[in-house]
PDB file of C-alpha atoms in Angstrom:
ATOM      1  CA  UNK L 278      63.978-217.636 -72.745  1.00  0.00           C
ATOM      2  CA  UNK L 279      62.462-220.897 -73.654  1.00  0.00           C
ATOM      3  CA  UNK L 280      58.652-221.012 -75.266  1.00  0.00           C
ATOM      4  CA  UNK L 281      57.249-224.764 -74.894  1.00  0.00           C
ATOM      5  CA  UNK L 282      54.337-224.577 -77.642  1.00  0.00           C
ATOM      6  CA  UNK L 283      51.049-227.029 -77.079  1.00  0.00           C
ATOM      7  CA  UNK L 284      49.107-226.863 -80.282  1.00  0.00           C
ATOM      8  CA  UNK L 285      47.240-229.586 -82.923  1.00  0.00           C
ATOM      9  CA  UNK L 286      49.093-227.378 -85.682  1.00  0.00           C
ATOM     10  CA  UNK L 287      53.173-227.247 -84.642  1.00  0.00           C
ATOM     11  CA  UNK L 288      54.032-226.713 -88.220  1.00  0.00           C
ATOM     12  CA  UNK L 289      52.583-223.395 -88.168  1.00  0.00           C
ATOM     13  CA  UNK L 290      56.423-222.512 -86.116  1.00  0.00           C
ATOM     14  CA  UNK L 291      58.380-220.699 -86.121  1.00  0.00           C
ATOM     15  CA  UNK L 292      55.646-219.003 -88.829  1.00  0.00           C
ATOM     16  CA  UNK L 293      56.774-215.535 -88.875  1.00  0.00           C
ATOM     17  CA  UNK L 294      58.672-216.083 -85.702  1.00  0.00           C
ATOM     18  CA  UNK L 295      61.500-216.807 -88.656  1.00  0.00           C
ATOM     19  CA  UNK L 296      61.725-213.557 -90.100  1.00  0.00           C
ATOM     20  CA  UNK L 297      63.560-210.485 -89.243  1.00  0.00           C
ATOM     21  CA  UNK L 298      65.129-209.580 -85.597  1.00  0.00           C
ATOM     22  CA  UNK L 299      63.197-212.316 -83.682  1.00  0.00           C
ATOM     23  CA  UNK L 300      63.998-214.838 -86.620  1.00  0.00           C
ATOM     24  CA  UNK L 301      67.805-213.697 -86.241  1.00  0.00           C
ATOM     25  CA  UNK L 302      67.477-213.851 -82.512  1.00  0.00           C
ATOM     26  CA  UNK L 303      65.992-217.106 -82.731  1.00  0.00           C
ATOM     27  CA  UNK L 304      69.222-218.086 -85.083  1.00  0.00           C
ATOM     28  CA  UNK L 305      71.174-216.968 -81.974  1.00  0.00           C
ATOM     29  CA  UNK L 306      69.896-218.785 -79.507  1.00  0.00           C
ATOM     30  CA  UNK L 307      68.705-216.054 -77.742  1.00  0.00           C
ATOM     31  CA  UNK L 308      65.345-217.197 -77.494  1.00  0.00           C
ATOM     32  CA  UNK L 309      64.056-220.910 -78.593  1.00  0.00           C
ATOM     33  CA  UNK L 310      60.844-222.671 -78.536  1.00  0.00           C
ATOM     34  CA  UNK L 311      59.777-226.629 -79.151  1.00  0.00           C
ATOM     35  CA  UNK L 312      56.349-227.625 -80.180  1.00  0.00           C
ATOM     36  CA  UNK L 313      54.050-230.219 -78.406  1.00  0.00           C
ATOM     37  CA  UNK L 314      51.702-231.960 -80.881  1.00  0.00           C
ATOM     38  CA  UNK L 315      48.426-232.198 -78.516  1.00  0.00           C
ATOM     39  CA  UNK L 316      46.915-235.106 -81.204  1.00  0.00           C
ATOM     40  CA  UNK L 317      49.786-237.627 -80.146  1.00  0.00           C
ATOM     41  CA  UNK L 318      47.555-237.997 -76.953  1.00  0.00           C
ATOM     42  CA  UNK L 319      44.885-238.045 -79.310  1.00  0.00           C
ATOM     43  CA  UNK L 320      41.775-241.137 -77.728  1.00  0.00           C
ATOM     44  CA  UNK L 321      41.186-242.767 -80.747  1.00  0.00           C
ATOM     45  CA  UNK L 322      43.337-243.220 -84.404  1.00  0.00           C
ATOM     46  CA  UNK L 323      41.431-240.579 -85.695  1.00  0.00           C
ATOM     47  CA  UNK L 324      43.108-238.117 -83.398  1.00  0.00           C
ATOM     48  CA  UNK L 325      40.446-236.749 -82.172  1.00  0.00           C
ATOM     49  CA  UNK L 326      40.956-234.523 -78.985  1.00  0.00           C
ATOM     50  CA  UNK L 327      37.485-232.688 -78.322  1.00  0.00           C
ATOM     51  CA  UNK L 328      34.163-233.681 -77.931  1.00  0.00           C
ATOM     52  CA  UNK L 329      30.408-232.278 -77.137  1.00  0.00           C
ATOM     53  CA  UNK L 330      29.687-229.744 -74.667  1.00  0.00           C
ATOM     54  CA  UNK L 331      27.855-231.030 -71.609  1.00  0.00           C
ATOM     55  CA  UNK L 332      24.502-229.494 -71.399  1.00  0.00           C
ATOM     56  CA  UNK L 333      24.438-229.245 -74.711  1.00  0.00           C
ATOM     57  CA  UNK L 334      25.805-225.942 -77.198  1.00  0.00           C
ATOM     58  CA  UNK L 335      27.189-225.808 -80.268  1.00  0.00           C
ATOM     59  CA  UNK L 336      31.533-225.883 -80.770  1.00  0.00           C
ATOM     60  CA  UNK L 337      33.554-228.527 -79.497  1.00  0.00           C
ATOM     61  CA  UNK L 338      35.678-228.624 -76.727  1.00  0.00           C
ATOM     62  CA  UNK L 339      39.054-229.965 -76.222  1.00  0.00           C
ATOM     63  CA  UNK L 340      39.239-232.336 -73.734  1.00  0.00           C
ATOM     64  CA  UNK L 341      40.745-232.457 -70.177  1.00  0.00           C
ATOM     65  CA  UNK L 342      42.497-235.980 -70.524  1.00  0.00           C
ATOM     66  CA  UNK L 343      43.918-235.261 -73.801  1.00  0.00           C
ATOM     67  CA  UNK L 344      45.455-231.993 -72.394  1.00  0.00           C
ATOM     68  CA  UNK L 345      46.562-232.981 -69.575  1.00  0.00           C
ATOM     69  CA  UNK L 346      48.670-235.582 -70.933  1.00  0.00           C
ATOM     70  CA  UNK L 347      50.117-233.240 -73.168  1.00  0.00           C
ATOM     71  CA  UNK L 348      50.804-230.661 -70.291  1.00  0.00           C
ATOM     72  CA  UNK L 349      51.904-233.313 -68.298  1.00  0.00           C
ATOM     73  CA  UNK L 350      54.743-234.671 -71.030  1.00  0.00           C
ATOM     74  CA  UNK L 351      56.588-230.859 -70.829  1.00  0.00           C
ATOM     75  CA  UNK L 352      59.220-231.120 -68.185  1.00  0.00           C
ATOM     76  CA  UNK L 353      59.762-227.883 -67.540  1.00  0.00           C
ATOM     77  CA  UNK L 354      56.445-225.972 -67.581  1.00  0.00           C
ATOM     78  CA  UNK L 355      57.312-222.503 -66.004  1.00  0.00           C
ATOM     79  CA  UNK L 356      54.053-220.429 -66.521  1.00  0.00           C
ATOM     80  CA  UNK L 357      51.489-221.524 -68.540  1.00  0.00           C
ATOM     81  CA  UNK L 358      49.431-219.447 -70.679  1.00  0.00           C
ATOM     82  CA  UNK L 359      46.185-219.994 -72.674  1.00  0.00           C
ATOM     83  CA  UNK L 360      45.022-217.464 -75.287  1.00  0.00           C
ATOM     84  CA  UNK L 361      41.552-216.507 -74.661  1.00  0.00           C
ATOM     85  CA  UNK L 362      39.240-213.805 -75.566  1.00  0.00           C
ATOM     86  CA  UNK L 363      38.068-213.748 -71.623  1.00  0.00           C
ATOM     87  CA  UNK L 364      41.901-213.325 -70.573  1.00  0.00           C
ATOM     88  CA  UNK L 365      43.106-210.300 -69.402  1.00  0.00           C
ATOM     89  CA  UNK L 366      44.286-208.093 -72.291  1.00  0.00           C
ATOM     90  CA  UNK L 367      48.333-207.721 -73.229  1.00  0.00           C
ATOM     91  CA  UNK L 368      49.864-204.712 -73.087  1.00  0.00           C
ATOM     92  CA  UNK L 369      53.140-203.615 -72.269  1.00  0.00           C
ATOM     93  CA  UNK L 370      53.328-203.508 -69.045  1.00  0.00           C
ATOM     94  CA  UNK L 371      52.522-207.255 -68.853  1.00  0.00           C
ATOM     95  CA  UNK L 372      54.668-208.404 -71.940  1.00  0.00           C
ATOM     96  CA  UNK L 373      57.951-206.807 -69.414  1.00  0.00           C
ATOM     97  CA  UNK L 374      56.265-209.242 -66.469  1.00  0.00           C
ATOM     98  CA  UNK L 375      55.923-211.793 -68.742  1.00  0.00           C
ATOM     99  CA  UNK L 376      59.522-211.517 -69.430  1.00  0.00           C
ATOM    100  CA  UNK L 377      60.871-212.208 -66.041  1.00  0.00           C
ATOM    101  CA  UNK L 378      60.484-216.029 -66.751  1.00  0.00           C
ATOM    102  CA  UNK L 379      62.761-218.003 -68.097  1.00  0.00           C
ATOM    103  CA  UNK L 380      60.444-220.686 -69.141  1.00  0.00           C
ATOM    104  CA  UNK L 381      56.238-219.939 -70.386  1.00  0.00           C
ATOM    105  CA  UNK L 382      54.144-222.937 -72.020  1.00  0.00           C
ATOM    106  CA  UNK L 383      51.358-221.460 -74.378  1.00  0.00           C
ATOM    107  CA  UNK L 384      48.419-223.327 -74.893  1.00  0.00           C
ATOM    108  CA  UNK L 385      46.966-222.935 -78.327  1.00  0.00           C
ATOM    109  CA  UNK L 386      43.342-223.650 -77.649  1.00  0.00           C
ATOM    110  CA  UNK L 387      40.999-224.819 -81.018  1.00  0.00           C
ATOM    111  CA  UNK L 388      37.377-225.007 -81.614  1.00  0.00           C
ATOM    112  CA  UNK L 389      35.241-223.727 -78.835  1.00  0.00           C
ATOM    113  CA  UNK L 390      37.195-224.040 -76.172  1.00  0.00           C
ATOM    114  CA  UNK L 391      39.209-226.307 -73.341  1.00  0.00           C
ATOM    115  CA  UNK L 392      37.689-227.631 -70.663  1.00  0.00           C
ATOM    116  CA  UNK L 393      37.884-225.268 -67.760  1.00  0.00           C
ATOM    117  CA  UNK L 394      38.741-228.340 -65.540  1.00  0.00           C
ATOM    118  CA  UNK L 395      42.482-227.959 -66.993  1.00  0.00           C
ATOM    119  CA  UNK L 396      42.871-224.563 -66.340  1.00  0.00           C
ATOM    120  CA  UNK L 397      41.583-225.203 -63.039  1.00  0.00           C
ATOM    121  CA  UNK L 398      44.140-228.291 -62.733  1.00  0.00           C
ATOM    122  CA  UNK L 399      46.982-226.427 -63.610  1.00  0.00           C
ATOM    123  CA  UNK L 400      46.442-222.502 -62.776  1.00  0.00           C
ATOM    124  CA  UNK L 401      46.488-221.655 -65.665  1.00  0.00           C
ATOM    125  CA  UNK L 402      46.740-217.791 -66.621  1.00  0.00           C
ATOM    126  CA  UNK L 403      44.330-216.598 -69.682  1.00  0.00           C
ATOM    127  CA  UNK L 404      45.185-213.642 -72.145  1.00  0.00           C
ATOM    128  CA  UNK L 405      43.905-212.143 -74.951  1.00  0.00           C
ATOM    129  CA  UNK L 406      45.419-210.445 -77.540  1.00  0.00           C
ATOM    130  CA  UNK L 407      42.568-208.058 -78.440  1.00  0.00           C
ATOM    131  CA  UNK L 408      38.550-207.821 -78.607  1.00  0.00           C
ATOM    132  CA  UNK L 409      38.344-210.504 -81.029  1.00  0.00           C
ATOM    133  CA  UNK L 410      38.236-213.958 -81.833  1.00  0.00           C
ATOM    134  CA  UNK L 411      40.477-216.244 -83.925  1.00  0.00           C
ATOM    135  CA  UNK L 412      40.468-219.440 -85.605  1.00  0.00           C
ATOM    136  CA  UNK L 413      43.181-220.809 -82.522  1.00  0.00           C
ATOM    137  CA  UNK L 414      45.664-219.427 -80.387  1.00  0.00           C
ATOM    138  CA  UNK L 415      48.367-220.255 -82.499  1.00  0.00           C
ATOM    139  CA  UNK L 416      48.458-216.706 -84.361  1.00  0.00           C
ATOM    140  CA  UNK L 417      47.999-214.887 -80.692  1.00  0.00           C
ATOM    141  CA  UNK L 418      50.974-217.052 -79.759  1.00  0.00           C
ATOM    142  CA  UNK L 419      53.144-215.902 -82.393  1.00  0.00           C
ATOM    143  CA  UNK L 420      52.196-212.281 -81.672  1.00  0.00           C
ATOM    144  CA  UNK L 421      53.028-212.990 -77.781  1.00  0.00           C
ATOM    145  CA  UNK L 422      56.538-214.207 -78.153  1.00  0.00           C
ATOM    146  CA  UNK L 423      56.938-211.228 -80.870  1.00  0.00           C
ATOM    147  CA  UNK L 424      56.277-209.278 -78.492  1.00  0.00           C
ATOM    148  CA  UNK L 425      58.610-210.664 -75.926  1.00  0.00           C
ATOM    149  CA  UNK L 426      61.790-211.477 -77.918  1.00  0.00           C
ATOM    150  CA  UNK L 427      61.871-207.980 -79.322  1.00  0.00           C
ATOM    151  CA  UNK L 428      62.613-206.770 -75.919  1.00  0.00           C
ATOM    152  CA  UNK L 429      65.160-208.835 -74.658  1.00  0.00           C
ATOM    153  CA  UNK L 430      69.058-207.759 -75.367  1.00  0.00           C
ATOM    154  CA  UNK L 431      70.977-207.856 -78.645  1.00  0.00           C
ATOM    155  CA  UNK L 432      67.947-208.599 -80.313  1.00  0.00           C
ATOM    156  CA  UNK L 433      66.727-205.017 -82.082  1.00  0.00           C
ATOM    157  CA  UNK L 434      69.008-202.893 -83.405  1.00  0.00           C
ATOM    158  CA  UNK L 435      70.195-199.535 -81.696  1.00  0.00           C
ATOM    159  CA  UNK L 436      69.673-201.252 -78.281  1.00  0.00           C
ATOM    160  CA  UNK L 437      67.216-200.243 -75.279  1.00  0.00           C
ATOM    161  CA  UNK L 438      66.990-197.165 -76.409  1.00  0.00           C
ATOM    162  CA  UNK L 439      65.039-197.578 -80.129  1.00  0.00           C
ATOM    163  CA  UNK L 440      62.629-199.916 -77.795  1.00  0.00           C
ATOM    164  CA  UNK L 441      62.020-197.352 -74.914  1.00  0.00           C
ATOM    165  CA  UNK L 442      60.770-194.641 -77.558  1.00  0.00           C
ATOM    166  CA  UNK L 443      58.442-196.942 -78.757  1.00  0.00           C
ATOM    167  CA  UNK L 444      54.663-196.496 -78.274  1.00  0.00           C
ATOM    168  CA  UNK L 445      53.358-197.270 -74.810  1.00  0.00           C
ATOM    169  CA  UNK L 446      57.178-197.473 -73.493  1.00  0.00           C
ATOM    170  CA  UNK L 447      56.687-193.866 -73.539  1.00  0.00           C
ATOM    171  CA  UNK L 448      53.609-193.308 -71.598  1.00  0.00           C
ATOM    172  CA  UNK L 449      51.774-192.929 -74.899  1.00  0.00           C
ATOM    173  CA  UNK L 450      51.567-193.515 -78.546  1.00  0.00           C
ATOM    174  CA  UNK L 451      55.031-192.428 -80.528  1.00  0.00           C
ATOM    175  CA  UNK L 452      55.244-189.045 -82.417  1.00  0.00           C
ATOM    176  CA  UNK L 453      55.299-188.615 -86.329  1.00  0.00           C
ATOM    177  CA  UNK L 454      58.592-190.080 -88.154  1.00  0.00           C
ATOM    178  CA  UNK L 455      60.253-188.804 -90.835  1.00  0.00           C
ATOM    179  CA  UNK L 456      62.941-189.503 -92.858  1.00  0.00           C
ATOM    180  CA  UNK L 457      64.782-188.526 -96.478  1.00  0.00           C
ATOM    181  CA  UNK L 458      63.936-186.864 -98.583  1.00  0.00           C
ATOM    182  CA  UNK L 459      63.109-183.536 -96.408  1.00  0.00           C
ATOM    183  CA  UNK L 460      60.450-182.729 -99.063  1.00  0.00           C
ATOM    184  CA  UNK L 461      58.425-185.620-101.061  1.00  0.00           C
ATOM    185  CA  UNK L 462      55.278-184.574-102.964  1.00  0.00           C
ATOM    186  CA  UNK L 463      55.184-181.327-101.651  1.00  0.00           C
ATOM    187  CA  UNK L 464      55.474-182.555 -98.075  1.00  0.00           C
ATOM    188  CA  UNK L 465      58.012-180.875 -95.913  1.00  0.00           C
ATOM    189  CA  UNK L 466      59.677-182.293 -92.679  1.00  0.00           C
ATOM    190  CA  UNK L 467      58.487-180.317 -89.622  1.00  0.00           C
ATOM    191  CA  UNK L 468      61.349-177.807 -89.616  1.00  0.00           C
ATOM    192  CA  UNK L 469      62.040-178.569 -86.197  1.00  0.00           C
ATOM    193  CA  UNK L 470      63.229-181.734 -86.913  1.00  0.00           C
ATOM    194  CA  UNK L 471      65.865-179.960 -89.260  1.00  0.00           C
ATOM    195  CA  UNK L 472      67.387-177.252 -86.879  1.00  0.00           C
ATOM    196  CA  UNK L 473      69.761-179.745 -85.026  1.00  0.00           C
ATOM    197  CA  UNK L 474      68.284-178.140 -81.479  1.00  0.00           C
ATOM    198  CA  UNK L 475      67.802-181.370 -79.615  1.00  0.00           C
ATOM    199  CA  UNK L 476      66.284-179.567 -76.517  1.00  0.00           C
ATOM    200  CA  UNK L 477      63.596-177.979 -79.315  1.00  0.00           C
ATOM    201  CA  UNK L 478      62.814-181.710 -81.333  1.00  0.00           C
ATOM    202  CA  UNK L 479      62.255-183.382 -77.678  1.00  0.00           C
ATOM    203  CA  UNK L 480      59.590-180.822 -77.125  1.00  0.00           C
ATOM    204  CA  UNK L 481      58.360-181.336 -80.587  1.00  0.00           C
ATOM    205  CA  UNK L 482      58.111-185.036 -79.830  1.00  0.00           C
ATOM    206  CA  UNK L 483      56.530-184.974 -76.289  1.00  0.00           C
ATOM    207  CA  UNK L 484      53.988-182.684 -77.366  1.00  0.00           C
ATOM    208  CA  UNK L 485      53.097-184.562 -80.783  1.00  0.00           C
ATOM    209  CA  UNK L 486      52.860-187.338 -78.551  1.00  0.00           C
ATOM    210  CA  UNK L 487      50.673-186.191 -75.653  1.00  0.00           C
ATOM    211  CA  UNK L 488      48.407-184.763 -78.955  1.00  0.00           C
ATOM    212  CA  UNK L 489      47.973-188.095 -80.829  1.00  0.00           C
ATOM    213  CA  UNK L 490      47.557-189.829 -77.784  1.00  0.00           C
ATOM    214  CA  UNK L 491      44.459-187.508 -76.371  1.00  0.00           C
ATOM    215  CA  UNK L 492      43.074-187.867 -79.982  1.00  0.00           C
ATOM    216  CA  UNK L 493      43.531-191.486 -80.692  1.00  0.00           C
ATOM    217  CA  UNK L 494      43.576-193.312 -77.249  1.00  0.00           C
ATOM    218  CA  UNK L 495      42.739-191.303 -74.251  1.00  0.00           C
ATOM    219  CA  UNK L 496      42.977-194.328 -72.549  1.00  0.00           C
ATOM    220  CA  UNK L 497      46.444-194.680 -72.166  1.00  0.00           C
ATOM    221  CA  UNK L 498      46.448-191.232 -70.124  1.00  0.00           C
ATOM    222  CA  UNK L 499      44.138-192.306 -68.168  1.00  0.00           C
ATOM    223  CA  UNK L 500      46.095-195.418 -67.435  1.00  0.00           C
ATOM    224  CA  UNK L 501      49.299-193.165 -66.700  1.00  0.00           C
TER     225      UNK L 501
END
């Protein structure tokens, strides 16, 4: 899969996009990305690509013409995505639609905002990474293709299946893990974890996760 990046900051990428499995996977050429630097279509020398808000406001917004002509110089656009606090919300379930393309372009808005004339224009499709706001979409961009790459094949370790048991692959949020020593501090490993029943630790498992999930985000059942 190929990520074309519009932002005023490329050399924040790869970022952490470098490290670990999606840094190796990037190595591989499983995934790759190029960066589109939206101030080369900058309207003055001082690169400026936003201006006032009509009827008035305070923030800037990036303009339409300076956009546009940065859309407009990627080839091959597939899907285009802005990062917006009004977008509907990743999860899951979207990141696996999101990875039936072969080609996305994420827009990493700054300031305010971008004229909604572009994503008018260009049908453009808004997400958000959470109930919050950021400096720019840069960081939510990072966290998108994260979210992606890990996902696609030869990419973590152990295969499909360490990614299926993974919260909200499962229907819900994952179940306690444990590891060596069995006792540390005066904490012992469920004992069930121990006895080598497999039929016994999936039970464990589905009912630690059913509990955490009612407790934590009730949501998600809800949802499912």
């Amino acid at each position: 899969m190929h990520f074309n990046i519009l932002t005023i900051f490329p050399e924040m990428f790869p970022g952490t996009l470098s490290g670990g499995v999606v840094g190796r996977a990037l190595d591989k050429g499983i995934w790759s990305y190029t960066t589109t630097d939206i101030r080369d279509f900058a309207i003055n020398n001082y690169g400026s690509v936003d201006d006032e808000q009509f009827g008035g406001g305070a923030g800037m917004v990036m303009r339409p013409d300076v956009l546009g002509s940065a859309i407009d110089s990627v080839k091959n656009k597939g899907k285009i995505i802005y990062f917006s606090p009004r977008g509907k919300v990743l999860n899951q379930k979207l990141v696996h639609e999101y990875l039936k393309n072969d080609t996305i372009t994420l827009l990493c808005g700054r300031y305010e905002g971008i004229d909604q004339r572009v994503i008018d224009e260009y049908d453009i499709e808004e997400v958000s990474i959470g109930d919050y706001v950021l400096s720019g979409g840069e960081i939510a961009a990072q966290v998108f293709i994260d979210s992606m790459v890990r996902l696609m094949d030869n990419v973590v370790g152990g295969g499909t299946e360490t990614t299926e048991n993974e919260s909200f692959e499962i229907g819900g949020l994952e179940w306690p893990l444990y590891t060596r020593p069995s006792v540390w501090r005066g904490h012992q490993v469920p004992e069930v974890l121990l006895s080598g029943h497999h039929g016994n630790i999936e039970r464990w498992r589905k009912q630690q996760s059913d509990d955490i999930t009612k407790k934590r985000r009730p949501d998600l059942i809800k949802e499912n």
